Structures are given as structure tokens and as C-alpha cells.
């Protein structure tokens, strides 16, 4: 940023940041490494290298089905919340009467603040009370949407906070109505927040445990449940292979996004 | 002479309908279900039914007066606070770096940042089990480096839980902060430098206060997530690292004590909300200064 | 017509059900069915939340868990005429009043790492008496049935009986420090990592480890074995009790029992079941030895179960 | 025909009364300049007209229709913001394209108009740049181009040329005026450059502390200010206090400390008045009114030289001399000015 | 004594070559104006001096010490940013206080200096406002005050008065110049207002497309430009192409389409040249050089009237006449100008 020569502090900072990046990535690399283990256990040191756990994985249709189920839950949660969470954030930050702003903020974050297990039981109760029980496939989906809602809300709210309103005025002055202004000006500006929020919603949904456990419809399973159940009885690297495949898929997805839209579009 | 145009006043058109779907979601599927849970938390316990017929505030008084519960509350809050603080401390430099870097590898670094989220919670936690066990990677490395001779007990202690939570929650502070830092006009920091302030001072007096919204978002997310995290403390914390969420699950799922468990869970939720509200109060002054 | 819902466990259990048992059940009875994976505790939550309309007609779970639901009135007695295979069950597996029976029995012995332990244990009491084991012992957490079994065993070994909880607690505290695990797979992992060298575990787990080449061994302690007993019950509010009876009968079939034994190293509950040559020598708790299983009465214990768990949490951690 | 009428507009920020009973009638195609000291409420007035601020009182009508509470986008206007407010995520061409797209202009037409406008603001070749890759002046021209390319009915320009150099300003002024007249755009132009206002405007509105001080043609404002504030604010002026002692035909006779002066002035003056003479109307030869003084200071201005002169009575005058004038500080000078070049107004 | 030396500074943005071999020597306490068309690299030059941009080549020395890679905060400067860059989370007083706190000025002293400076920029009473609660011009004055209150060794001002009205500009100019001279601050002043530059500067640097076109005193720049760009850019000018046909003492004789002209000019001229005459130096009486033409257009300027005149040969001239001049478009006029008021330079 400046023309200054690098000081000791620059190097210390770079080193620190590098270490944090390593801290972030190391456990993930470990998982990938373990998935190629030739040994029987999900443990170190690894006994040789093999692809057998991938074979084991691909011969197990339960993982595949659970992964597809989790993916669709996560995708729907991210998309639905991408819309309603963004709208809610805009309302609360922009339009809500001042005395309602904080109560609304707390309400919108409420699903985060109540213990997930209790929410799960409450919803389980509720769905049985209204007579749909575990046979309604939307029950678990609603649970996921509910729990991941605050992630979109909070991220979009913080993006809106940073947004320079005069751009919106410029758009209105050029004849754009509220919606067009939102779509062409506000949304691109808060896009990093929306994308981050949806990303959080997606991965959180992918990880949700208790809600899925209790609300899943009969005969269906999500990936974390399936993995947990599997690891409960088979402490072998198949689980690592599952993770490696999902990392690889995400990686490819991210690379495609980067090549087409550009991850840089997350900033401006 | 003038014919009035029947229009809503400026910036008043998109109003409450925007929040309607959210209110339906939260009202219909959170408030409403919780209402019956709250009622249940006042039910008497029973072994011949899910709960008895009578009402009592006994579960609450029991929970609130129980030093054991308070011990776990304290551990939970402390762990959450430490995790929040450390993720902020570690996440800020990364966000700062990512916001400024012109490196061609920025996309890769971005992937690095979100990588903890790319591996499912369960597998990730197992990875930490492998790393943190007494004979695991961390202890082996420390031993090899000659820093310790007896293994550090990471597992079944709050320490292991803290480390694993910090890892997985780092993206939750980095990403909101990143958006925030990118939105700050870089010339404002330059102005600080031009007035003779060192980078440090400029950072603390200018950049940091302006990134408060990002810090807020990240801190609240991480704190709340740490308070209610279940799988990580359950798997890595053992009994010494047990948190409120784990205790709640024990009440509700292991011991089938629904009314008491509900009371405990509601107590925990109220506690969390109170801490957040307190935090918002404390930071309100700093936030009010921002445009 | 909704398919009949069979609750069962995950991982290899789900695999066996899905690939073998469900097709066999359908071909044997003509009943279309579908498994639902979870733990006994999860099924409890759903049956409780179901109120007057449970999602399951049959319950599967450890007997101590089943006892809770039974006390809450969610089960009804089995119609034994619809379960002819029950006649061949070993003694003690059918509840009083035909209110549930146990069809899958996984004995719990004392297991250890052969490379970490010099003197193998012979009895449960060795855990207290052999100083070599100190600090290397693993026990279940109180949330797991295994811990409740072990606690009551301690009461019986050292106190006035399996309800002598005070003595049990005193004795278990003597074993501290020990590592706790919430389920058998976790004990296995702890054994593999060497965090634990000796622990009560079920055969299912240890023989699976041995199959993978791990240096572990398990014995029948002199005092007898404990066991995870999967209790099967008819849910009063379930939608399809006919199928539920057919399913329980099916599970008790000697052929199915043999399959379960080969797959999970559980001890057959049916006297008629034949254990394969490969499995048989590795499963000491079979036939006559089934009487060495130490059982406890749960119907009254559930009144104090929550208290005991709470006390464990407070006093042991 | 009136296109834009402000009727007793009031605006408060909290308890601060920012705009006070602003009245303004603007005809179709008229070019109005809004002048006034920093902070007097010019931007706020524009924002009220555009509909970005809800007025606290009064009404705004466009073409006879009450639009006080209409949305900004219903007012068919183009606005240049003092802070530019460019869309940071759009290139220069996209910034210009936005308003055209909203108006559903066909792509080919759009491109032609964008290219044309960019040429006018001298930014051809910058189409693909993002605002952050432009200099301050370039950004300002993009802001201008963005507002002009849509050829709106009403144009609100808030210091649109403040960051441009003189020769670009000249070009831009010409461009704005040309487009404005060709298309017949009603224009309100905020500027701090009085020269600009005098050259371009049909009428000038001088604001002060939230009120309209005077509104009139450039010549009226410059030559016949109605208050000291206007006289002082527009151009350079020399003022003397005095009192009306009589009339000579159209002229007033006014007694000042420097002697009696003959001036014309606002009708019906009496008592205390102020007399104003513009520096450029003061010559070194005796005239209808003649004063003597001493040069206090000279300042080189390139085209000319600025003289500060003090009379015996202590009044200070400013006037211009040729750049190579031999007058040095201390020299005695005679100042003469015509009666019809002096203007009196109520003090 | 040189305080600030730029030695062959080069700067690229990507592949764009923005600054090309900029050389500049600035003496202690000197006031330099940087002039040039929008986008020529003025802001970039300031940013390099301040240390916000790494130069791609060349060196920068402060007081004889190489500071090319020093931190901005080690350079003891004050800067007014074109975009103001006020601290949005600080009040006006806190914005000013920032630099003083860094310099460890005692609180009482600090308050006094803040109050003083705010009074100078006419913002007394606005201490507690946040930048967002100020008008554009008020914000700009805060930016100015923030840079001045610390009385730095070097002051970099990037169009610090662009959003102020004429009378405030006058005041601010005076304030800046006064402080600058009193404290002896070396100042680099970017402005698009040439009048300002001519009045205030010790020297003027004219930049164009990333190079320094000419550097000299205001008089030199105004009266003796070395290129058409400088002549055109600074003030208004009339230029004619011609060729040197001989000399008359100090004067050149130059043949143009409008006949021979006598001018002075840069030494050693020959062949193709350009002759420049400023509008204000053209009178209506015959002079050393006399031309005839026809009025094409007149423009009212308040203080005077602008005439556009075309000669028979088709050359266009601009000149001024009194505001009430009777010359209407179409009138024939005589233009005369002195030989020493005309200036020739290489074409
Ligand atoms: N980030 C960038 N990428 C590419 N070009 C840039 C960038 N920033 C500035 N420029 C270009 O560099 C040139 C010099 O810019 P600079 O801001 O120095 O101009 P300036 O002389 O200050 O102009 P103005 O008077 O309009 O403020 C301009 O042509 C501009 O387009
Ligand atoms: N949000 C606000 N809160 C309080 N006062 C405000 C706010 N915004 C503007 N003001 C005040 O309103 C007055 C008018 O502001 P406005 O921006 O209209 O001035 P302006 O005439 O455009 O000035 P300039 O020429 O400096 O741009 C100013 O004195 C300003 O301090
Ligand atoms: N590992 C042997 C199987 C034990 C099953 N336990 C199930 C617990 C149900 N609550
Ligand atoms: Mg303004
Ligand atoms: Mg600039």
C-alpha cells in the first residue's frame, strides 16, 4: 500500500498470517491424507497408501444418498435464506422504526441463541402436534432454514452497514425504481455479505446435527448423521474419504466460480 | 391547480412486507413451538409419563440454584469468550491481509480461509481427535521439538474444545470482517499516516473503529456458536470440557428429563441473549459514531 | 399404504438391514418395509413427541432405555402367539408380562491392549486390584448403558447389591483417573490411540478391532459378563402392530440370529441358532455361557436413573 | 410555463432549521444557478427537489403536478452529486448505460449516446475503467456524463465542475449549456464559481442561511444587489455606508464619510443606505463621483493587478489596474466612477 | 536550501505509465503550485511524495535524506485529500485533534490550536459534528484544518478549496498563505484555479500527461510560456502560427497570415513559431501590431464582456471589453497590442 520498505514488523505480520493460514488448512490436509491410508484405522501414523477407502465409499450407497439429501437441504436453506434473510436485513437496517431495530435484531438472531437440541425437540413436538410428524419431508427442511436464517441476516446486515447510500440515490435519480436500484446497485454492493451469508447457511446446514437427528423424515439420513453413525461402529478412513470427496467437489466448484464470476467479485 | 400524485412518501414503499417471510418463519417455527416448550418447562417431572400434570417453577429454581450448573455455565461462557477473543485476534490479521493483498493467489487464500467449513463437522472433529490425542500429531510434534516431555492433555479438557472451536469458527470472523475492511476508503487510513500516526496508531484509531460492524458481526456469531456448540465439546471435551449444550443434551436425550432439560435450555438461551444484549449495550457508543 | 418402518442403528448395522435383513423380511412375510436409522434414545424422542401417533410400531433399543418408555405407557404386551420363535429364547430375555423381549445380545467383557498390559486381567475386580492398570482405564460415560451396567455391577461386587449406588460410586471413584467414552466405538478409538489400555467393551467392538489386526484381547471375567441387550417392543400408538410382531419373530429366526452373530459377533438369543465355525471359537458367551450374563432389573431403576446420572456428572465428571 | 415550483419549502435536521420557506418558480428549459456560502443549504435544496429528503413543510410541483411525496425516480431528473456517487462496481460505460437501460433505450442507440457523451466530457477511451481507476476530475466528468446522457426533463447539478481545470470547465460549460438548450432541460446549477453562474444562467438564486436572499437575472444580481450579503457575495464590491439626502432626477444623492455621492439605486430608498461600486467600474480619472486615496497593497493577478486603496476617511477600496501598472504601495491615486455604475440599497 | 527533491520519479499503474521522469527541487518554505489538465498525474505525484504509492523508479529526498521508501508518517507532512478522507467516526474536533495527539501536544495547547484553526476555516461551533452532518464545503474545510493544525514541515494540498465559494476561498487562501509563510511550510498546492496559482505561488509547475511541461514563477508561466500547452492552459490566450523572418533589436519579426507581427520571445527562435497575445493585452486602438476583425460573439461576464473576433484571414481572437460596451456581433473592430505584450515560442 505504501512505498515504504519492508520493516521487521512486515515480516512478523506476514509470518503470523502464514501461520494462521496453515492452522486453518492443516486439519483439512490431514483428513485428505488419511483418506489415502492403507491402514485399517483412522489414525496416524499411516500404514501405506491405498485407494481402498474410496472403493469402500463408492460401494456404499447410503453415503451417496445421505450426501444428496444433505446437499439439497443445504442448497434450499441457502437459497431461501438468501432471499428472506436479505429482505429482513434490509428492512431492519433501513426501514424499521428506530425503537424496533434492536429487538428485531435479537429476534432475527434468535435461532442461533437457543440451543439447537431444544429447537429440535420443540419442532418435533410441533410437527407432531400439527399432525405431520416425521412423515413430512419439509419438517427437516424447515428446521434447517430456521437454524441457518441468522447467518444470512447478520452478514447482510453488516454489509448494509458499510454501504454508501448515495449510490442508491444516484440510481433513483437516474430513474431506477426501488427494485431496480436494489438489483443493480444495492445488491452488487452487499453481494459479499449475501454470498458470505449464503455460504455460511449452506455449510451450517450441511453440519446440522440435532435438528436432522430428530426431524429427518423416515428412512432418510443426512451426511453428518450417516458419518457419525458410521464412525460409531467403524472407525476407519472411509469417513475421511467422504470428506476428501466433498472437499474435492467444493474445490472444483470454487475454481469454476473463480474462473467464471471470479472470487474477486466478492469484493469491489 | 395541482393534482396530487397518489404515491407513498419517499423511502417508505418497501416496508414491512420485506420482513414478513422472516416473521412467518420465526414466528411459526420458532416462537410457536417454543411456546409449548416453555409451558413444558413448568411441568412437574414424572416417571410414568413424559411429564406430570401439575405445574412447578421447581426446575428453574433447581437449575438456577445449582452450583454444578453454574460451574458448567462459567466454563461455557469462559470457553466461548476465549474462542471469540482468539478468533478475533487471529482472524483480523487474515482478513486485513486478504482485504489488501494483490496476490494472484488471493483466490487460493480465500479457499484456505473457508476450508474449515468445507469438511463436515463430524469428520473435522475426528481429525482433531487424531491431532490432539495424547499420542497425536500435536503432542508428537511438540515432543520432537523438545518443548515438552509429557503429553499435554488436550482431549477431555476445555483446551482441546477451545482449539477445535477456534479452528472452525475462524471463517465466521474473517469473512464479515473482510467485507467490512474492503468497504473502508483506503484514503482514510492514508490520512492517518499523513498526520504522522504510525501504522499501529492508525490501525487502532482509524481502521479498527471503522471495522466495528465487521467485528460485531463476527464476534456475535462466534460467541453464540461457541455457547451452543454441541458436537465438538461432546466429542473432544469429555466430562472436563462439558458445556451447557452437552448438559442440555444429557438432560433431554440421555436422561429423558424433558421438563427439567427444557428449563435448563431456556435458562441457557436467556443467558446467551443477555450476554449479547449486554455486549451490544457496551459497544453501542462505538457503533453510534459510525455513519 | 405406508411401508412398515423398522428402526435400527447406523453404519454396518444399517448396511446389514438394508442389504440383507429387509429383503429377507419382505420375502419371508410379504411386508414392504423401510429402515429408519438412529439410536434408541432418538427413537424415544420421536415416540414421545408422537403422542397419540408414534412414527414406529416397533421399538428397538437397550432394555434400560426401553424401560423408560414402558413406564410411560408407550408399549403394550407382545402377542406371543404371533412370535413363535420366542419359545426358543434363552432364559431371562422375555420381560415379565411379555412386555418386550430382547433379541440381540452383545456381551460386555474386559478388553485390553496386549502390547500395553503385562498381566492380563481375569476378573472385574482386577481393575481395582492391579496397580498396573491405574491411569490407563477406560469407562463409559453415564449417558451410555455400559456405564449404568458397570455402576450396578460395582454395587453388586462391593456393596449390598446392584441398587447399592453409594458403594458403587465410592468404588468407581477409586478407579480415577480414568477416561470416559460415550459409546463403544469411542472406546475402541481410545484403545487404538493408546489413550486407554484396559476397559469394559462389548465383543462386537473388540472382535471387529481384531479383524483389523489390532493388538487387543477380551475375556469373560470370572464374575460373569455384562451385556447390551436390544429390547424389542410393540408401540401402543404405532400404526402397524401386525407387521411389528412379524418383524420381531423374523429377527428371532435362527437363520437371522446366525447372520447377526457372524456380522456383529453378538451372542444368539435363540437356542436353535447355529454359529459359523469361524465365529464360534471367538464368541465364548454362547450356549451354556449365556447364563453367565449378569442382568439387572430396570423397571424400578428408571425412577432413580436420572438422579444417578446427575450424581455421576457431579461426582465423577 | 412553470416546470418546477417550490412552495415554502422547509427542512429540519433534528432541531436545526436548514431550509426556511424556500419559494422558487422555474420555467420549462430555464437555467437557474443556486449560489450561496458554504453550508447555506444548496445541496439540501437539490436533495429536496430530487426527493431524497422528505421536506418538513411546503410542497414541490413538477409540471403542475404535486410531487412533494413522489419517489425520486418518478421525477425524471438527472443529478450530479457533490460527492459523485458513481457506481463503484460498474465501468465508466456501465455507469452511463444505467440510466439509459432504465429508460429502455435500444442497445445500439445506447452505445451511440454513451460514446457521444463520453466524447463530450473528453473521456473517450476510458469506457472500460472502473471509477477507482480514474483521477478526481475524471470521476467528476463521469458523474456529469451519467446525468446528461439520459437527457432528463430536470437537471440538478451540484458543483459539477469543481474539480476541473479552467479549460475543461469551459468545454463542459459549453457542453452543458448546449445540451440544456437543445433539449430544453430545466436546470438547477449549484456552483461556487460566480463567473460561471453569471455566464450560464437565465436567473441566479442567491441563498443565505437557508433563505433566498435574491433571485434575478445575472445582470440584476451583479449590478443591482438588494442586500449587502448579495453585493459582497457576488463578485468583488466596494461598499460605503451613507444616508440619502436628496434626489437628482433618477439619481440619489447620498452623504458618506468620503463626501456626497451620486448613485442610482433601488426605488424608494431613504435614510441609511449602502452604496456599492464594483472594482472594475472605478477608473483613475475623475468621474461623476471622485475620491482620492492611497495604495495600500498591490497583487499580481496575471491579466491585471489588484489595488487596495484607502481613502482619507479610512474607507477601503479595491480596484484593478493593468498588470504592468506603475502604482506601488504608498502612491496617491484618484478614483472616479460614473453615477450609473454605483448602486444604492437599503442598509 | 532544498527541502524536497524529486529525482526522475516514474510511476506505473499496471502497464499505464502515469508519471514520467518527474524532476522537482523545492526550497524550504517555498509555495509551489501544481497545475495541469485533469488526469495528468497531479494527485499521483502528491501520493508518491507522501509515500502512499511506491514509485516505480527514481528517488525522493526530504531535507537531503533519501526518503524514497520511508513510511508516510516519517515524512512530517500534512495532506488534504481530493476526496477529503475525513475520519468518519470522529467529530470535527477529534479529526483535528488526531494529528496533534500523535505529536504529543499537551491537551490545553491542543484545544487552543483546534479552536484557532476552526475559527480560521469559519467552523467555530461545529466541533461536535460528525463529517456526515456537514455540507460538502464544510467537510472540505475540516480536511484543510486537519492538515494545517499540525503545522507540518511539508504541506500537500490536493484541490483544497474546490468546493468553496469565492469569498471563503479568498479567506482560506489568505489563511493558508499566512500560516505557510509564518511557519515556513514547504507547500505543494494542486489547484485547477489558475488565478489562485498565480496569486499564491512562488513557483508554478505545469504538468501534462505525466511530464513537467514548464516550471517557473507565475509571471514566467503566464507571460512567457514555453509551449502551446502552457499558453493555452494558463489563462486565456490567442495564438497565431507564423515563421520568423527577422529581428528588430530584441524583437522578432514574424510573418503570419494576418500580416507581419513584432513580438518578443524565447531566445534563439527560428522557423515555425507560435505567437501568443493575452486577451487583456489587446486594445481597441492601433498599437505596435494592429489587426482588424469582426465581432462574432459577445458574452456578459459581470465585470466585463468577452468578445470573440475573427480576422479576415480567419484567425480567431478573444478579448475583453467593458461590460457595457456597445459592440454587438457583426461590428468591425480594430485590435492593437504592444510588441512586448506578445510572446513567441517554438511551435
Ligand atoms: N488505479 C488506477 N489504475 C489505472 N489508472 C489510474 C489509476 N489511478 C489513476 N489512474 C490514472 O492515472 C492518471 C493520473 O491520475 P491522477 O489522479 O494523478 O490525476 P490528477 O492530475 O490528479 O487529475 P485530476 O485533476 O482529475 O484530479 C489518470 O489518467 C488516471 O486515469
Ligand atoms: N445530517 C445533518 N445533520 C445536521 N446538519 C446537517 C446535516 N447535513 C447537513 N447539515 C447542515 O445543513 C446545512 C446545509 O447543508 P448543505 O449541504 O445543503 O449546504 P450547501 O449549501 O450545499 O454547502 P456547500 O456549498 O458547502 O456544499 C449545513 O450547515 C450543514 O452543516
Ligand atoms: N456396539 C454394540 C451395539 C450397542 C448398541 N447400543 C445402542 C444404544 C441405544 N441407545
Ligand atoms: Mg453542497
Ligand atoms: Mg487529482
Coordinates of C-alpha atoms in Angstrom, one line a residue, chain E residues 45-347:
Chain E
X45 CA 2.6 13.0 -7.7
X46 CA 1.4 14.0 -4.3
X47 CA 0.7 10.4 -3.3
X48 CA 4.3 9.5 -4.3
X49 CA 5.7 12.4 -2.3
X50 CA 3.5 11.4 0.7
X51 CA 4.7 7.8 0.4
X52 CA 1.3 6.2 -0.4
X53 CA 2.4 4.9 -3.7
X54 CA 5.7 3.1 -4.2
X55 CA 7.4 4.8 -7.1
X56 CA 8.4 2.6 -10.0
X57 CA 11.7 4.4 -10.4
X58 CA 13.5 7.5 -9.2
X59 CA 14.1 8.8 -5.7
X60 CA 12.5 11.3 -3.3
X61 CA 14.6 13.2 -0.8
X62 CA 13.4 15.2 2.2
X63 CA 15.9 17.7 3.5
X64 CA 18.8 15.9 1.8
X65 CA 17.8 12.5 3.2
X66 CA 16.7 9.8 0.8
X67 CA 13.1 9.0 1.8
X68 CA 12.0 7.1 -1.3
X69 CA 11.0 4.2 0.8
X70 CA 10.3 5.9 4.2
X71 CA 7.0 5.5 5.9
X72 CA 4.4 8.3 5.3
X73 CA 4.4 9.1 9.0
X74 CA 8.2 9.7 8.9
X75 CA 7.9 12.5 6.4
X76 CA 6.2 15.1 8.6
X77 CA 3.6 16.2 6.2
X78 CA 0.1 17.4 6.2
X79 CA -2.1 16.4 3.3
X80 CA -5.5 17.5 2.1
X81 CA -7.0 14.7 0.0
X82 CA -9.1 15.4 -3.0
X83 CA -11.7 13.2 -1.5
X84 CA -11.2 14.8 2.0
X85 CA -10.8 11.4 3.6
X86 CA -12.1 12.6 6.9
X87 CA -12.3 10.2 9.7
X88 CA -16.0 9.3 9.6
X89 CA -16.1 8.1 13.2
X90 CA -14.6 11.2 14.7
X91 CA -16.2 14.6 15.3
X92 CA -14.7 17.7 13.7
X93 CA -12.7 18.4 16.8
X94 CA -11.5 14.9 17.0
X95 CA -10.4 14.9 13.4
X96 CA -8.3 17.9 14.1
X97 CA -7.0 16.6 17.4
X98 CA -5.7 13.4 15.8
X99 CA -2.5 14.8 14.4
X100 CA -1.9 16.9 17.5
X101 CA -2.2 13.9 19.7
X102 CA 0.3 12.0 17.6
X103 CA 2.6 14.9 18.1
X104 CA 2.0 14.7 21.8
X105 CA 0.8 18.2 22.1
X106 CA -0.5 19.0 25.6
X107 CA -4.3 18.9 25.8
X108 CA -4.6 22.6 26.7
X109 CA -2.4 23.6 23.8
X110 CA -4.3 21.2 21.6
X111 CA -7.6 22.7 22.3
X112 CA -6.3 26.2 21.8
X113 CA -4.9 25.3 18.4
X114 CA -8.0 23.4 17.3
X115 CA -10.2 26.4 18.3
X116 CA -7.9 28.7 16.5
X117 CA -7.8 26.7 13.3
X118 CA -11.6 26.1 13.3
X119 CA -12.0 29.8 13.6
X120 CA -9.8 30.4 10.6
X121 CA -11.8 28.0 8.5
X122 CA -15.0 29.5 9.8
X123 CA -16.2 26.4 11.5
X124 CA -16.4 27.5 15.1
X125 CA -19.4 25.9 16.6
X126 CA -19.1 22.8 14.5
X127 CA -16.7 21.0 16.9
X128 CA -19.0 18.2 17.8
X129 CA -20.5 17.5 14.4
X130 CA -19.6 14.3 12.6
X131 CA -18.4 14.7 9.0
X132 CA -21.6 13.2 7.7
X133 CA -23.5 16.1 9.3
X134 CA -21.6 18.7 7.3
X135 CA -22.1 20.2 3.9
X136 CA -19.5 19.5 1.1
X137 CA -17.7 22.8 1.6
X138 CA -17.7 22.4 5.4
X139 CA -16.2 19.0 5.0
X140 CA -13.5 20.3 2.8
X141 CA -12.7 23.0 5.3
X142 CA -12.3 20.3 8.0
X143 CA -9.9 18.5 5.8
X144 CA -7.9 21.6 5.3
X145 CA -8.0 22.5 9.0
X146 CA -6.9 18.9 9.9
X147 CA -3.8 19.2 7.7
X148 CA -2.9 22.8 8.8
X149 CA -3.4 22.5 12.5
X150 CA -0.4 20.3 12.8
X151 CA 1.8 22.9 11.1
X152 CA 3.8 20.2 9.3
X153 CA 7.1 20.7 7.5
X154 CA 5.6 19.9 4.2
X155 CA 2.0 20.5 3.1
X156 CA 0.4 18.7 0.2
X157 CA -2.9 20.2 -0.8
X158 CA -4.9 18.5 -3.4
X159 CA -7.5 21.0 -4.6
X160 CA -8.3 22.0 -1.1
X161 CA -10.7 24.8 -2.0
X162 CA -12.5 23.3 -4.9
X163 CA -15.8 23.2 -3.1
X164 CA -15.8 26.6 -1.6
X165 CA -17.4 29.8 -2.7
X166 CA -15.3 32.7 -3.9
X167 CA -15.3 34.7 -0.7
X168 CA -14.4 31.7 1.5
X169 CA -11.8 30.8 -1.0
X170 CA -10.3 34.2 -0.6
X171 CA -10.2 33.9 3.2
X172 CA -8.8 30.3 3.0
X173 CA -6.2 31.3 0.6
X174 CA -5.1 34.1 2.9
X175 CA -5.1 31.8 5.8
X176 CA -3.1 29.1 4.1
X177 CA -0.5 31.6 2.7
X178 CA -0.2 33.3 6.0
X179 CA 0.4 30.2 8.0
X180 CA 2.7 28.8 5.4
X181 CA 4.8 31.9 5.4
X182 CA 4.7 32.4 9.2
X183 CA 5.7 28.8 9.9
X184 CA 7.8 28.4 6.8
X185 CA 6.0 25.3 5.5
X186 CA 7.1 23.9 2.2
X187 CA 3.8 23.6 0.3
X188 CA 2.8 21.8 -2.8
X189 CA -0.6 23.0 -3.9
X190 CA -2.7 21.3 -6.6
X191 CA -5.4 23.5 -8.0
X192 CA -7.3 23.9 -11.1
X193 CA -7.8 27.6 -10.4
X194 CA -5.1 29.3 -12.3
X195 CA -5.9 32.7 -10.7
X196 CA -5.3 31.1 -7.3
X197 CA -2.0 29.6 -8.5
X198 CA -0.8 32.9 -10.0
X199 CA -1.6 34.8 -6.8
X200 CA -0.3 32.4 -4.2
X201 CA 2.7 30.6 -5.7
X202 CA 6.4 31.2 -5.5
X203 CA 6.7 28.9 -8.5
X204 CA 4.2 27.1 -10.7
X205 CA 4.7 23.6 -12.1
X206 CA 2.7 22.8 -15.2
X207 CA 2.2 19.1 -15.8
X208 CA 0.8 17.4 -18.8
X209 CA 0.3 13.7 -19.4
X210 CA 2.7 12.7 -16.7
X211 CA 5.6 15.1 -17.5
X212 CA 6.6 18.5 -16.3
X213 CA 5.9 20.9 -19.1
X214 CA 7.2 24.1 -17.5
X215 CA 8.3 25.2 -14.1
X216 CA 8.8 28.8 -13.2
X217 CA 7.5 31.9 -11.5
X218 CA 3.9 32.9 -12.0
X219 CA 5.0 35.7 -14.3
X220 CA 7.2 33.5 -16.4
X221 CA 4.5 30.9 -16.8
X222 CA 1.8 33.5 -17.6
X223 CA 3.8 35.8 -19.8
X224 CA 6.5 33.6 -21.3
X225 CA 5.0 30.1 -21.8
X226 CA 7.4 27.6 -23.4
X227 CA 4.8 25.6 -25.2
X228 CA 1.4 25.9 -26.7
X229 CA 0.1 23.6 -24.0
X230 CA 1.2 26.0 -21.2
X231 CA 0.0 29.1 -23.1
X232 CA -3.4 27.5 -23.7
X233 CA -3.7 26.0 -20.2
X234 CA -2.8 29.1 -18.1
X235 CA -5.2 31.9 -18.7
X236 CA -6.8 32.7 -21.9
X237 CA -4.6 33.2 -24.9
X238 CA -4.8 34.0 -28.6
X239 CA -2.2 32.2 -30.6
X240 CA -1.2 32.6 -34.3
X241 CA 1.2 30.4 -36.2
X242 CA 3.9 32.1 -38.1
X243 CA 7.5 32.0 -39.1
X244 CA 10.5 34.1 -38.0
X245 CA 11.6 36.4 -40.8
X246 CA 14.0 38.6 -39.0
X247 CA 14.8 40.5 -35.8
X248 CA 14.4 44.1 -34.8
X249 CA 16.7 44.6 -31.8
X250 CA 15.2 42.5 -29.0
X251 CA 12.1 41.8 -31.1
X252 CA 11.3 39.1 -33.6
X253 CA 9.6 39.9 -36.8
X254 CA 7.2 37.1 -37.6
X255 CA 5.2 36.6 -40.8
X256 CA 1.6 35.4 -40.1
X257 CA -1.5 35.0 -42.3
X258 CA -2.7 38.2 -40.7
X259 CA 0.5 40.1 -41.7
X260 CA 3.9 40.6 -40.1
X261 CA 3.9 40.9 -36.3
X262 CA 6.6 42.2 -33.9
X263 CA 7.0 40.2 -30.7
X264 CA 9.5 39.3 -28.1
X265 CA 10.0 35.7 -27.4
X266 CA 12.2 32.8 -26.2
X267 CA 15.8 33.3 -27.3
X268 CA 17.1 31.6 -30.4
X269 CA 13.8 31.2 -32.2
X270 CA 13.8 30.4 -35.9
X271 CA 11.5 28.8 -38.5
X272 CA 7.9 27.9 -37.4
X273 CA 6.8 29.6 -34.2
X274 CA 3.6 30.5 -32.4
X275 CA 2.8 33.9 -31.3
X276 CA 0.6 34.4 -28.2
X277 CA -1.3 37.5 -27.0
X278 CA -3.4 37.6 -23.9
X279 CA -6.9 39.0 -24.3
X280 CA -6.4 41.7 -21.8
X281 CA -3.4 43.0 -23.7
X282 CA -5.4 43.6 -26.8
X283 CA -6.8 47.1 -27.0
X284 CA -9.2 48.7 -29.5
X285 CA -6.6 51.3 -30.5
X286 CA -3.9 50.6 -33.1
X287 CA -0.6 49.6 -31.4
X288 CA 2.8 48.1 -32.3
X289 CA 0.8 45.4 -34.0
X290 CA -2.6 46.2 -35.4
X291 CA -5.2 43.8 -36.8
X292 CA -8.8 44.2 -37.9
X293 CA -11.6 41.9 -37.4
X294 CA -15.3 41.4 -36.9
X295 CA -17.1 40.6 -33.6
X296 CA -18.5 37.1 -33.8
X297 CA -20.0 36.8 -30.3
X298 CA -20.2 38.8 -27.0
X299 CA -20.6 37.2 -23.6
X300 CA -21.5 39.1 -20.5
X301 CA -19.1 38.4 -17.6
X302 CA -20.3 40.7 -15.0
X303 CA -17.1 42.8 -14.6
X304 CA -16.6 42.8 -18.3
X305 CA -17.7 41.5 -21.6
X306 CA -16.0 38.8 -23.7
X307 CA -15.6 39.4 -27.4
X308 CA -14.9 36.7 -29.9
X309 CA -13.4 38.3 -33.0
X310 CA -12.5 36.9 -36.4
X311 CA -9.9 38.4 -38.7
X312 CA -10.2 38.4 -42.5
X313 CA -7.6 35.6 -42.6
X314 CA -9.9 33.6 -40.4
X315 CA -7.8 33.7 -37.1
X316 CA -10.0 33.9 -34.0
X317 CA -9.2 36.2 -31.1
X318 CA -10.8 36.7 -27.7
X319 CA -10.6 39.9 -25.9
X320 CA -12.4 41.8 -23.2
X321 CA -14.5 45.0 -23.4
X322 CA -16.2 46.9 -20.6
X323 CA -19.4 45.2 -19.6
X324 CA -21.5 48.0 -21.2
X325 CA -19.5 48.1 -24.4
X326 CA -21.7 48.9 -27.4
X327 CA -20.0 46.3 -29.6
X328 CA -22.6 43.9 -30.9
X329 CA -21.9 40.8 -33.1
X330 CA -21.1 41.9 -36.6
X331 CA -19.3 45.2 -35.6
X332 CA -15.9 45.8 -37.2
X333 CA -13.1 46.3 -34.6
X334 CA -9.5 47.3 -34.6
X335 CA -7.2 45.3 -32.3
X336 CA -3.9 46.6 -31.3
X337 CA -1.2 45.2 -29.0
X338 CA 2.2 46.1 -27.9
X339 CA 5.2 44.1 -29.2
X340 CA 6.4 43.4 -25.6
X341 CA 2.9 42.1 -24.8
X342 CA 3.2 39.4 -27.5
X343 CA 5.3 36.4 -26.9
X344 CA 6.7 33.9 -29.4
X345 CA 7.8 30.3 -28.8
X346 CA 8.7 27.3 -30.8
X347 CA 5.7 25.7 -32.5

